[in-house]
PDB file of C-alpha atoms and ligand atoms in Angstrom:
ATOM      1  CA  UNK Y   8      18.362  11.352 -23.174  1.00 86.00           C
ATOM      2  CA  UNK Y   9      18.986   7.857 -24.442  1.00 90.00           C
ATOM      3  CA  UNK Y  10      21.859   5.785 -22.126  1.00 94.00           C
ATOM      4  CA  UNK Y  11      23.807   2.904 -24.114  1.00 94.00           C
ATOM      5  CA  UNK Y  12      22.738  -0.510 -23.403  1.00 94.00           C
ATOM      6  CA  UNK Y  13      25.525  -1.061 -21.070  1.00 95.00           C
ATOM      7  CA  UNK Y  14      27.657   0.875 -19.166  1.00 96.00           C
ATOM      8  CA  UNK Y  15      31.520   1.744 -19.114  1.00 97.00           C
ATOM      9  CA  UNK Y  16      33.128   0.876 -15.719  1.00 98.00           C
ATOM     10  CA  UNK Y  17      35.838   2.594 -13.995  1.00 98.00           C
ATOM     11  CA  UNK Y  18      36.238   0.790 -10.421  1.00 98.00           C
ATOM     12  CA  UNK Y  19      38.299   1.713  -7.523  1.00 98.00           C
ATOM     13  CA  UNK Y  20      39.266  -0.546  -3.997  1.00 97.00           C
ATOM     14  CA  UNK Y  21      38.858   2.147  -2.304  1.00 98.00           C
ATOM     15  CA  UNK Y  22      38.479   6.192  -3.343  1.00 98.00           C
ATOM     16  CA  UNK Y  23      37.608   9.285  -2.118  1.00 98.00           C
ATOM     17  CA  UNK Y  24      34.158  10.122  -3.579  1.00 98.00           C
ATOM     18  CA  UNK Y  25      32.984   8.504  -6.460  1.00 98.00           C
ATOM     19  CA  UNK Y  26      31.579  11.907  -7.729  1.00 98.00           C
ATOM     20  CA  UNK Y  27      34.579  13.904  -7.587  1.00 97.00           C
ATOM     21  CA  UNK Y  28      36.486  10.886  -9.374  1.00 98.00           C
ATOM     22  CA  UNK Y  29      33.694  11.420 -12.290  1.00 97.00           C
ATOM     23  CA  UNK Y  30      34.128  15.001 -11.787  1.00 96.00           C
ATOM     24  CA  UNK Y  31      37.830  14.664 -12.689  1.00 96.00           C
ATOM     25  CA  UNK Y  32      37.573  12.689 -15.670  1.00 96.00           C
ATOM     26  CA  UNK Y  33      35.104  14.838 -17.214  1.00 94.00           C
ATOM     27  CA  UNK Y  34      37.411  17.853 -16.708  1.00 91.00           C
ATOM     28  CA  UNK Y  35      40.471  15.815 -18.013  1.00 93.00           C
ATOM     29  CA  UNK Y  36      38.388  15.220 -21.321  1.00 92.00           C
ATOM     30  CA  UNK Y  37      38.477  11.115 -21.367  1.00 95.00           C
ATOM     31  CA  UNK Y  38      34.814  10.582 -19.343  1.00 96.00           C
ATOM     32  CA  UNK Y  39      32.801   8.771 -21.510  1.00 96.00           C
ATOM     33  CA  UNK Y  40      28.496   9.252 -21.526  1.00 97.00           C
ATOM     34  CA  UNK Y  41      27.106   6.389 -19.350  1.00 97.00           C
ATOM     35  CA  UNK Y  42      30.769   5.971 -17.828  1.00 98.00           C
ATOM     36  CA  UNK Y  43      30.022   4.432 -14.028  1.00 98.00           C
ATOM     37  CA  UNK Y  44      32.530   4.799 -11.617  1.00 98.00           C
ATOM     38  CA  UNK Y  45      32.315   2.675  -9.362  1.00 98.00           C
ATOM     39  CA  UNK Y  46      34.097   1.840  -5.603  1.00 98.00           C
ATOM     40  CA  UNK Y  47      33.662  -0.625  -2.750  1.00 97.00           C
ATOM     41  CA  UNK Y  48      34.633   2.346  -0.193  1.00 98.00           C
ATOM     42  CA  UNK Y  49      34.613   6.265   0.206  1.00 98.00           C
ATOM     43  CA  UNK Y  50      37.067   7.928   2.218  1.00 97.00           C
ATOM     44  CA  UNK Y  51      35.438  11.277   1.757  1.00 97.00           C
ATOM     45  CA  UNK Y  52      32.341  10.547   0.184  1.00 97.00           C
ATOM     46  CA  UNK Y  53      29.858  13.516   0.110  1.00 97.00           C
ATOM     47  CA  UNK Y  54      26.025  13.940   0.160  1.00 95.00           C
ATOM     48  CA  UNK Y  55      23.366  16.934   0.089  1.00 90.00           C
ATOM     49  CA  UNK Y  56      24.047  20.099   1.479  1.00 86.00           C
ATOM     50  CA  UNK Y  57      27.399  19.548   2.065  1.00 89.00           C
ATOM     51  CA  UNK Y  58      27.046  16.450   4.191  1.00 91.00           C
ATOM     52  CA  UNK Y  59      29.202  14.046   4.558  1.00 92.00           C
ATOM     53  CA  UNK Y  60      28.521  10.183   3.174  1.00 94.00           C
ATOM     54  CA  UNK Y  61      29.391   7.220   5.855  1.00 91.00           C
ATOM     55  CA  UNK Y  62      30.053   3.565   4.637  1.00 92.00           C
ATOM     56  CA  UNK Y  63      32.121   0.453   6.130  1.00 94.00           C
ATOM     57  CA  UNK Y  64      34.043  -0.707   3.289  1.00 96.00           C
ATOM     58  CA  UNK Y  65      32.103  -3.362   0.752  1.00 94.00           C
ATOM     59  CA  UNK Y  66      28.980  -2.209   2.769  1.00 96.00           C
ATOM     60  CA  UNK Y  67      27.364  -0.231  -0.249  1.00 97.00           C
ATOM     61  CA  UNK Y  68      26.411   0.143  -3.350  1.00 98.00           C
ATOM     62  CA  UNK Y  69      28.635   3.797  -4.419  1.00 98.00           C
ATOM     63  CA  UNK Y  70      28.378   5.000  -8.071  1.00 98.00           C
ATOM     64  CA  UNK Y  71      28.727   7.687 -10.125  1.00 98.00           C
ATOM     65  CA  UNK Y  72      27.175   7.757 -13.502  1.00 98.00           C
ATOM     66  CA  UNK Y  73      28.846  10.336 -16.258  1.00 98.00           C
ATOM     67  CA  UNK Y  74      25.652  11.953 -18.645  1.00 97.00           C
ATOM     68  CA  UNK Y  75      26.820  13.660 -21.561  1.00 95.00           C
ATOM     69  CA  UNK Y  76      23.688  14.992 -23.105  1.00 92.00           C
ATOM     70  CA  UNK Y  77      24.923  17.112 -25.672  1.00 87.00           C
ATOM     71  CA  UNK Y  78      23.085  20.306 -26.578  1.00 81.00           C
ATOM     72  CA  UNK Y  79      19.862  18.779 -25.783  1.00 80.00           C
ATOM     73  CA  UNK Y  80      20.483  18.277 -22.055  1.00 85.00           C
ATOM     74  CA  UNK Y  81      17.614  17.931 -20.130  1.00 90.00           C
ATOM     75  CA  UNK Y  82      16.523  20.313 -16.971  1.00 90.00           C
ATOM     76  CA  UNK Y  83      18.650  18.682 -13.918  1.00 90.00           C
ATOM     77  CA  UNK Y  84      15.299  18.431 -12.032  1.00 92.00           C
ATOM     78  CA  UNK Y  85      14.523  15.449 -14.818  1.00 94.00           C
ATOM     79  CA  UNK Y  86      18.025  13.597 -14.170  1.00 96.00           C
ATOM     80  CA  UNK Y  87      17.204  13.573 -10.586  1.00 96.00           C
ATOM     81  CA  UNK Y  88      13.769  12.721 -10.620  1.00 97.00           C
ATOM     82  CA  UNK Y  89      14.474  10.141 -13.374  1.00 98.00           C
ATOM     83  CA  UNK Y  90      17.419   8.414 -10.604  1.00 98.00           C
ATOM     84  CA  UNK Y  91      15.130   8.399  -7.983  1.00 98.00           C
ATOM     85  CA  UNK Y  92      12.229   6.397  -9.765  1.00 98.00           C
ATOM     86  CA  UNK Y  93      14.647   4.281 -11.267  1.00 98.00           C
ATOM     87  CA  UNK Y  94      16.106   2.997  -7.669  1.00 98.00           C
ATOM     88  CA  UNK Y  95      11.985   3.234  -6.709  1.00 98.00           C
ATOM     89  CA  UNK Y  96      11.426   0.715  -9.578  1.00 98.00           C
ATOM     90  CA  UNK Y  97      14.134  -1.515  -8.430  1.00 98.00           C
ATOM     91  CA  UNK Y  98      13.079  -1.432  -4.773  1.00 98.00           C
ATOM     92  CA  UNK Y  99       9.319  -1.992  -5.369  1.00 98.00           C
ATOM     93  CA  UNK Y 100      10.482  -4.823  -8.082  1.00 97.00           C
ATOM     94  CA  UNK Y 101      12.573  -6.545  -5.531  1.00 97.00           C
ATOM     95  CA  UNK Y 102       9.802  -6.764  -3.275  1.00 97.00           C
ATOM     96  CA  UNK Y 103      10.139  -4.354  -1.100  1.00 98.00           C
ATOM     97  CA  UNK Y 104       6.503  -2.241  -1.632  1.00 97.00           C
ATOM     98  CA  UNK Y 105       7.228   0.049   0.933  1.00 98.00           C
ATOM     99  CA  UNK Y 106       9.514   1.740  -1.242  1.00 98.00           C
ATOM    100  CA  UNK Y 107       8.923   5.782  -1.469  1.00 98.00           C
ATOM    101  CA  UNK Y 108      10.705   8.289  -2.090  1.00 98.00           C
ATOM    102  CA  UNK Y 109      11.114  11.804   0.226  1.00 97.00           C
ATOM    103  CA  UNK Y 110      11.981  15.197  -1.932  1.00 96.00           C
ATOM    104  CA  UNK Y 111      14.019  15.726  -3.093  1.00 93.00           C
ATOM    105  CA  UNK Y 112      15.889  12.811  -3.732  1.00 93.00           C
ATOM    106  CA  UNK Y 113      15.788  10.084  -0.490  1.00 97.00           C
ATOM    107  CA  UNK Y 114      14.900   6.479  -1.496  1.00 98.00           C
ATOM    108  CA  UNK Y 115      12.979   5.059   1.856  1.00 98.00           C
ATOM    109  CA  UNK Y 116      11.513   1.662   3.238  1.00 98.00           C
ATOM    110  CA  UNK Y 117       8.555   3.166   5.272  1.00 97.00           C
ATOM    111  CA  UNK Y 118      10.311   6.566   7.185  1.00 95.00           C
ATOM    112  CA  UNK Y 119      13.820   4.624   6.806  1.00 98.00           C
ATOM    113  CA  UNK Y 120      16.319   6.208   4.550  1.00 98.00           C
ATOM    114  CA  UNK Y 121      18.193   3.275   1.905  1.00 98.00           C
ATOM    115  CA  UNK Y 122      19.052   4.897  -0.534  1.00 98.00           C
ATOM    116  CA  UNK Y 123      20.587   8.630  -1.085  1.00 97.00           C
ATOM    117  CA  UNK Y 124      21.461  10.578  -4.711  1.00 98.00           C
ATOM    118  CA  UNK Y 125      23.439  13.626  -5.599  1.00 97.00           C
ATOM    119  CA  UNK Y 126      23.519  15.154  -8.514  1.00 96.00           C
ATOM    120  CA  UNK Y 127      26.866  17.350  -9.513  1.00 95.00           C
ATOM    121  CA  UNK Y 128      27.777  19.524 -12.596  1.00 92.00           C
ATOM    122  CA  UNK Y 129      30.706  22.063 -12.793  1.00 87.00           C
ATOM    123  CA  UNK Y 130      29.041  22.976 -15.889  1.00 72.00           C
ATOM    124  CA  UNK Y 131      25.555  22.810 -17.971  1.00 60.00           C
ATOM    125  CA  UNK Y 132      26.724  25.481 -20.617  1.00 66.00           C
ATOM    126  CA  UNK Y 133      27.496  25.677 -23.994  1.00 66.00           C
ATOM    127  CA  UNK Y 134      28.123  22.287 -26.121  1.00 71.00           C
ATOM    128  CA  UNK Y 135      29.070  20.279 -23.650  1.00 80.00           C
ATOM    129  CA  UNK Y 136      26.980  19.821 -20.853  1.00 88.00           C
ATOM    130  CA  UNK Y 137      27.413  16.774 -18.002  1.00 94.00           C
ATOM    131  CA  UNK Y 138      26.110  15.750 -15.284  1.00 95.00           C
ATOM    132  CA  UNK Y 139      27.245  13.553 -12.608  1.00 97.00           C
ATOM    133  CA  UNK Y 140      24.623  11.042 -10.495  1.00 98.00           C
ATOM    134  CA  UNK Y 141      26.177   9.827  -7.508  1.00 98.00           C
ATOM    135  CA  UNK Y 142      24.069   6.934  -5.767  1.00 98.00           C
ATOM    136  CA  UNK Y 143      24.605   5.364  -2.490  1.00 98.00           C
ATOM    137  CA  UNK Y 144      22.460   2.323  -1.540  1.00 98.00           C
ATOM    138  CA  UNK Y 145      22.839   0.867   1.740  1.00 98.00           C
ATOM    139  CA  UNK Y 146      23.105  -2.994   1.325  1.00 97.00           C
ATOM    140  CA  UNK Y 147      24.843  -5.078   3.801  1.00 96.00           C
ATOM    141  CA  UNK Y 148      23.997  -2.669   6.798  1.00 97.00           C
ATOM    142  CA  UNK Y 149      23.319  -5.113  10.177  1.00 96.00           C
ATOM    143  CA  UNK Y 150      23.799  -1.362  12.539  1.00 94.00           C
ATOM    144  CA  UNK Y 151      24.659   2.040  12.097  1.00 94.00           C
ATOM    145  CA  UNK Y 152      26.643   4.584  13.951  1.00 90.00           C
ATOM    146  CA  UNK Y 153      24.689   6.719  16.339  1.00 91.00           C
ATOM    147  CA  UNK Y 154      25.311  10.148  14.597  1.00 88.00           C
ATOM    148  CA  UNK Y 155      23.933   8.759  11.463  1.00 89.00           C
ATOM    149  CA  UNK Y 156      20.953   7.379  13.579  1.00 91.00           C
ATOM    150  CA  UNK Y 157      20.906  11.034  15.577  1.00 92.00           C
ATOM    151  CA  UNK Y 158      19.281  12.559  12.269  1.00 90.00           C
ATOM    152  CA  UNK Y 159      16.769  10.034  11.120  1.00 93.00           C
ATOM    153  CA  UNK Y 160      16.172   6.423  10.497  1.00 96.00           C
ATOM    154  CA  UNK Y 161      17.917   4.435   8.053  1.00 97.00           C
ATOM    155  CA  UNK Y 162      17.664   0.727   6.952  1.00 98.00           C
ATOM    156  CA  UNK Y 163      19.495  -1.420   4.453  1.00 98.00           C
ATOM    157  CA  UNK Y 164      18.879  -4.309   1.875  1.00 98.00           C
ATOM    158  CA  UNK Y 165      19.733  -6.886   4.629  1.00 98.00           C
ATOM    159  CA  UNK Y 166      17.495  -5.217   7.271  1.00 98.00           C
ATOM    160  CA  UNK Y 167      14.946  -5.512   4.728  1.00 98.00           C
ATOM    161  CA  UNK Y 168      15.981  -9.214   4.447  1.00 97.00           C
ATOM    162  CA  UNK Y 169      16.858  -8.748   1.032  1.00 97.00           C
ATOM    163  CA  UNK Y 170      20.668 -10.280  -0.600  1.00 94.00           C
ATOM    164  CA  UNK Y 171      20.798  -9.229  -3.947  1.00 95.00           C
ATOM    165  CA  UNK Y 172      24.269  -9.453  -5.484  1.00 94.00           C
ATOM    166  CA  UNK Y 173      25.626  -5.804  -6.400  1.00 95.00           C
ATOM    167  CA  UNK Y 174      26.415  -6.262  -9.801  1.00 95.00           C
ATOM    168  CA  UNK Y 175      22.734  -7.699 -10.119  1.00 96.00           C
ATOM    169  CA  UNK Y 176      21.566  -4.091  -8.505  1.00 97.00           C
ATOM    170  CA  UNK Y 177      23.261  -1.884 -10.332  1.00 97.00           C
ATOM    171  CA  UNK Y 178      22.679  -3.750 -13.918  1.00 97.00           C
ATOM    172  CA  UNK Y 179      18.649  -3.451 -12.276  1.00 98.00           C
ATOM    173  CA  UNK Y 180      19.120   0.446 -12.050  1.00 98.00           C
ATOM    174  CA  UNK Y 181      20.980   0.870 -15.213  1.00 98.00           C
ATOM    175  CA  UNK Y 182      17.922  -0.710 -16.998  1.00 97.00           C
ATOM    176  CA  UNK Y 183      15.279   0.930 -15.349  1.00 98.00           C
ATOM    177  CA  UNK Y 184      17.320   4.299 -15.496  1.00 97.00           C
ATOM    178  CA  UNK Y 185      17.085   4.251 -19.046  1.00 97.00           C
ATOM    179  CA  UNK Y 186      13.761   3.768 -19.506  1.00 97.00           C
ATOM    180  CA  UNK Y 187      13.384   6.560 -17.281  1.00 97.00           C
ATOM    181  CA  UNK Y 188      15.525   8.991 -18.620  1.00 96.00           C
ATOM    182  CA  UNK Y 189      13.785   8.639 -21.815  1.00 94.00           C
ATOM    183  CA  UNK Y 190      10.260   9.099 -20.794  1.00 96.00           C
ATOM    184  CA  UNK Y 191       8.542  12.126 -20.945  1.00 96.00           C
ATOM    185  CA  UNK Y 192       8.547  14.669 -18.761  1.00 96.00           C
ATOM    186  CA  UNK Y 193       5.077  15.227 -17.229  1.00 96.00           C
ATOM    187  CA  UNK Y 194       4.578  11.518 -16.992  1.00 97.00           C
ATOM    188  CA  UNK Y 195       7.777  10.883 -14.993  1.00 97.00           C
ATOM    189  CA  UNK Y 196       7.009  14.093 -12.667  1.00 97.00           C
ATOM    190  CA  UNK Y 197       3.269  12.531 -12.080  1.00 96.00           C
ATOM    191  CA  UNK Y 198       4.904   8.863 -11.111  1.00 98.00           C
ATOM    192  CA  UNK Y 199       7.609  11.056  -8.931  1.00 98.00           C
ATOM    193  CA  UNK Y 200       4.821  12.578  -7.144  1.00 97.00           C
ATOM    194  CA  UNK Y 201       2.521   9.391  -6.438  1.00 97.00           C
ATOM    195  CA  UNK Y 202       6.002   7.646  -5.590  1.00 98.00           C
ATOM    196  CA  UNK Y 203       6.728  10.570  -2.868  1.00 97.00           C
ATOM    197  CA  UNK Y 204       3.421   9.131  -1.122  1.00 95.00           C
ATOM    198  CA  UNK Y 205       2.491  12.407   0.484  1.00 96.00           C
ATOM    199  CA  UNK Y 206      -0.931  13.209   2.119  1.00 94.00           C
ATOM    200  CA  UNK Y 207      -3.148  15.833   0.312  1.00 90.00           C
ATOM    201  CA  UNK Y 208      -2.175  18.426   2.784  1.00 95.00           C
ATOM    202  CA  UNK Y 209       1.511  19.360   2.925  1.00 97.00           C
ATOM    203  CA  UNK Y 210       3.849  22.141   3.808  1.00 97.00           C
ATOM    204  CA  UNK Y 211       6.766  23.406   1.363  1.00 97.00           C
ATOM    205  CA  UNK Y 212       9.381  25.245   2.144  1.00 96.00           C
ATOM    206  CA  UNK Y 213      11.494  27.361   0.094  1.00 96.00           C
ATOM    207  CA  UNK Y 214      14.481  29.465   1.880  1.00 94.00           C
ATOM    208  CA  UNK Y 215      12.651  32.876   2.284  1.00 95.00           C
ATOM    209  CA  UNK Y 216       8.741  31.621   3.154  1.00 94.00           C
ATOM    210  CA  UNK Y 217       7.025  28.825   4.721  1.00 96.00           C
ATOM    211  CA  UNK Y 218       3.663  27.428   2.418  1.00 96.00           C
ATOM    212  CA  UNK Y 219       0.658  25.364   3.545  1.00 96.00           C
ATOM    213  CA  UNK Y 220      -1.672  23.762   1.575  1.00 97.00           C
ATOM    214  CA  UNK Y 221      -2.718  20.833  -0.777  1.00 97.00           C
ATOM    215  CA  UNK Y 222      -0.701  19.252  -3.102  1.00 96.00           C
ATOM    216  CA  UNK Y 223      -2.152  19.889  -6.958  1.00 96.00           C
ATOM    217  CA  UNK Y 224       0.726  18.786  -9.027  1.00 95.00           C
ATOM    218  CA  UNK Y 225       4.364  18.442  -9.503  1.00 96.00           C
ATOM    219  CA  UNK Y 226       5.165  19.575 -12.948  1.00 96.00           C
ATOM    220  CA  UNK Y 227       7.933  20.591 -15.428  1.00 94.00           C
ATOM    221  CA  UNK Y 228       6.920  23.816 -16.266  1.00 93.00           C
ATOM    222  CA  UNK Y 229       5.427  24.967 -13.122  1.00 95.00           C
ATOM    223  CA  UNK Y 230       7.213  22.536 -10.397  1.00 96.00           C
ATOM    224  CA  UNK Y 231       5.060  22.649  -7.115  1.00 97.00           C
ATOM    225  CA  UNK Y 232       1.786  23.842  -7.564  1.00 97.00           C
ATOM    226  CA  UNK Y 233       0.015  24.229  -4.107  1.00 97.00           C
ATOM    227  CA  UNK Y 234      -4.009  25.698  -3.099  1.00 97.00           C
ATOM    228  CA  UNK Y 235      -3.354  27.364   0.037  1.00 94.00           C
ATOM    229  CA  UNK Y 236      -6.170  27.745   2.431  1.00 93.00           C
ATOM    230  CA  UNK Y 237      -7.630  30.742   0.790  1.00 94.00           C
ATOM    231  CA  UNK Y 238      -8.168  28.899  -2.395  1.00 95.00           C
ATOM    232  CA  UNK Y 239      -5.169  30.671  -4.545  1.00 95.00           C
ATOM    233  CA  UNK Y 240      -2.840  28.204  -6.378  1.00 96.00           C
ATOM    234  CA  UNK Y 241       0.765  28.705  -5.792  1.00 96.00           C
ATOM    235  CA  UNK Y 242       3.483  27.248  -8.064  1.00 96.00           C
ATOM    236  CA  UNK Y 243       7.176  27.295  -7.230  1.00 97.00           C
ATOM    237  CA  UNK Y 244       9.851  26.315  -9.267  1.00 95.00           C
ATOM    238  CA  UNK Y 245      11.354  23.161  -8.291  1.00 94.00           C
ATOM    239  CA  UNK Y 246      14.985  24.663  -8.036  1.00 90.00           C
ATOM    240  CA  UNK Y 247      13.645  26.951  -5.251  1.00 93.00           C
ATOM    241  CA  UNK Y 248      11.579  24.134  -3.116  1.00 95.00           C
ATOM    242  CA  UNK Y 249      13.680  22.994  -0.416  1.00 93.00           C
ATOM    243  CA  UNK Y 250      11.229  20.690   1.102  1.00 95.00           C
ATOM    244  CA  UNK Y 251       7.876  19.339   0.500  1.00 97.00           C
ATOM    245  CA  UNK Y 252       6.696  17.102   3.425  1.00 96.00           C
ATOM    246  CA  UNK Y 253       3.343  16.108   5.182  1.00 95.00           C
ATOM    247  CA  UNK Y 254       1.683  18.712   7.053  1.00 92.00           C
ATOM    248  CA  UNK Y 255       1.100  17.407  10.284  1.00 79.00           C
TER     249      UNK Y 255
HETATM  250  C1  LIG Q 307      22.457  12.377   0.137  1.00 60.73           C
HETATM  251  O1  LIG Q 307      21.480  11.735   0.470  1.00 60.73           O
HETATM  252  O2  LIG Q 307      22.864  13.342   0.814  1.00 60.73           O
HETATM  253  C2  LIG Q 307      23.184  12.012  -1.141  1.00 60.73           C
HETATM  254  C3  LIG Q 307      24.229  10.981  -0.880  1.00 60.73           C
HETATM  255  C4  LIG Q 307      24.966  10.536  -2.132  1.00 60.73           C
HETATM  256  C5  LIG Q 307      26.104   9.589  -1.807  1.00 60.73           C
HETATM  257  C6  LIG Q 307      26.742   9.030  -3.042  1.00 60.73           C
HETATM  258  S1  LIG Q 307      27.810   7.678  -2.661  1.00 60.73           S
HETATM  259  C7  LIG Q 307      28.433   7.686  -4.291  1.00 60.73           C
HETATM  260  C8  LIG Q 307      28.587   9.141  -4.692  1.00 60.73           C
HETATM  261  N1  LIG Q 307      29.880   9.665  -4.303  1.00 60.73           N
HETATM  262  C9  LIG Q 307      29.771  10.600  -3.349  1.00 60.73           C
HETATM  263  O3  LIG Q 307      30.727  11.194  -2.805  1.00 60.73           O
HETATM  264  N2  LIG Q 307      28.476  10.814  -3.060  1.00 60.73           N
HETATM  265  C10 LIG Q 307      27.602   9.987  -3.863  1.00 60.73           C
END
């Protein structure tokens, strides 16, 4: 899928979620492809799972990219996975070589979350297809509140003693995004995997069984293909793997 060379900006003070504002404009018929909307602060911004996404106001990078594929949409695995390596690219270009990312979709520094990605559709049918790719990037973080820091750690640019203006960020990611939403498929899912920085033996879970093994290959076709202990290869789809993590 091939992104123009710049974006179109809708920006906000201030918003509810970025994604449902993207949402909206798709269903009203006026959302243009590679439309970014784009707000200093959420008041009900959302993440995975029906989470909810916390930010100070001016504290983040929020966005919400429109795609409009056409009939030739890709899988939504692809969109996701391109996203990710696209804020990986930016991270490890800024300097920060830590970078990794944590399935499905967590940008970290190290075990530190920085960077988090949703991807919505109310619709991949017919002629029309769209996605929305909401990205929030923790930038001028100094603390964070204590139920954020109850589920795991997180970091920002700053705590990684990086400034980097957010215009300058998001231009970086636009760029890199479309390089990688045009690449093929088997050699972004290969990068995806080496950028996930797992150790050959893993566990994966999927909502009805609990696999152990090592880690043979994250593909299109196939998605995670495992040898278990007894030598058998297992492959799961990605749209069943909830989580793929170090076994240890
Ligand atoms: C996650 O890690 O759970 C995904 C978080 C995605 C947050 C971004 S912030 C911009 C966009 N608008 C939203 O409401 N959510 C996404």
């Amino acid at each position: 899928m091939q992104l123009p060379s710049s974006p179109h900006f809708v920006r906000y003070d201030s918003t509810d979620s970025t994604n449902e504002r993207a949402l909206e404009a798709i269903a009203a018929g006026t959302a243009k492809h590679g439309e970014i909307h784009l707000t200093d602060f959420q008041t009900d911004g959302r993440g995975r799972l029906g989470r909810t996404w916390v930010a100070k106001p001016g504290e983040s990078l929020l966005f919400s990219l429109i795609l409009l594929p056409g009939e030739t949409a890709p899988p939504q695995p692809h969109v996701t996975i391109a996203t990710c390596m696209a804020v990986f690219d930016v991270l490890r270009e800024l300097g920060l070589p830590a970078t990794r990312l944590k399935w499905p979709n967590d940008v970290l520094i190290e075990d530190a979350k920085i960077c988090g990605i949703l991807l919505e559709t109310r619709g991949l049918e017919g002629a029309n297809p769209h996605f929305v790719v909401g990205v929030g990037l923790n930038l001028q973080q100094e603390e964070f509140p204590a139920e954020i820091l109850a589920e795991r750690p997180v970091t920002s640019l700053r705590l990684q003693d990086l400034r980097v203006a957010r215009h300058e960020l998001l231009d970086s990611i636009w760029n890199r995004l479309r390089t990688r939403l045009d690449q093929d498929a088997r050699g972004l899912f290969e990068e995806y995997r080496h950028a996930l920085a797992l150790p050959n033996s893993v566990q994966l879970e999927t909502a009805s069984e609990r696999l152990e093994g090592s880690l043979v290959a994250i593909e299109p076709d196939r998605g995670v293909v495992l040898e278990t202990p007894d030598g058998q290869r297992k492959s799961v789809a990605l749209e069943f793997v909830r989580a793929l993590s170090a076994n240890d």
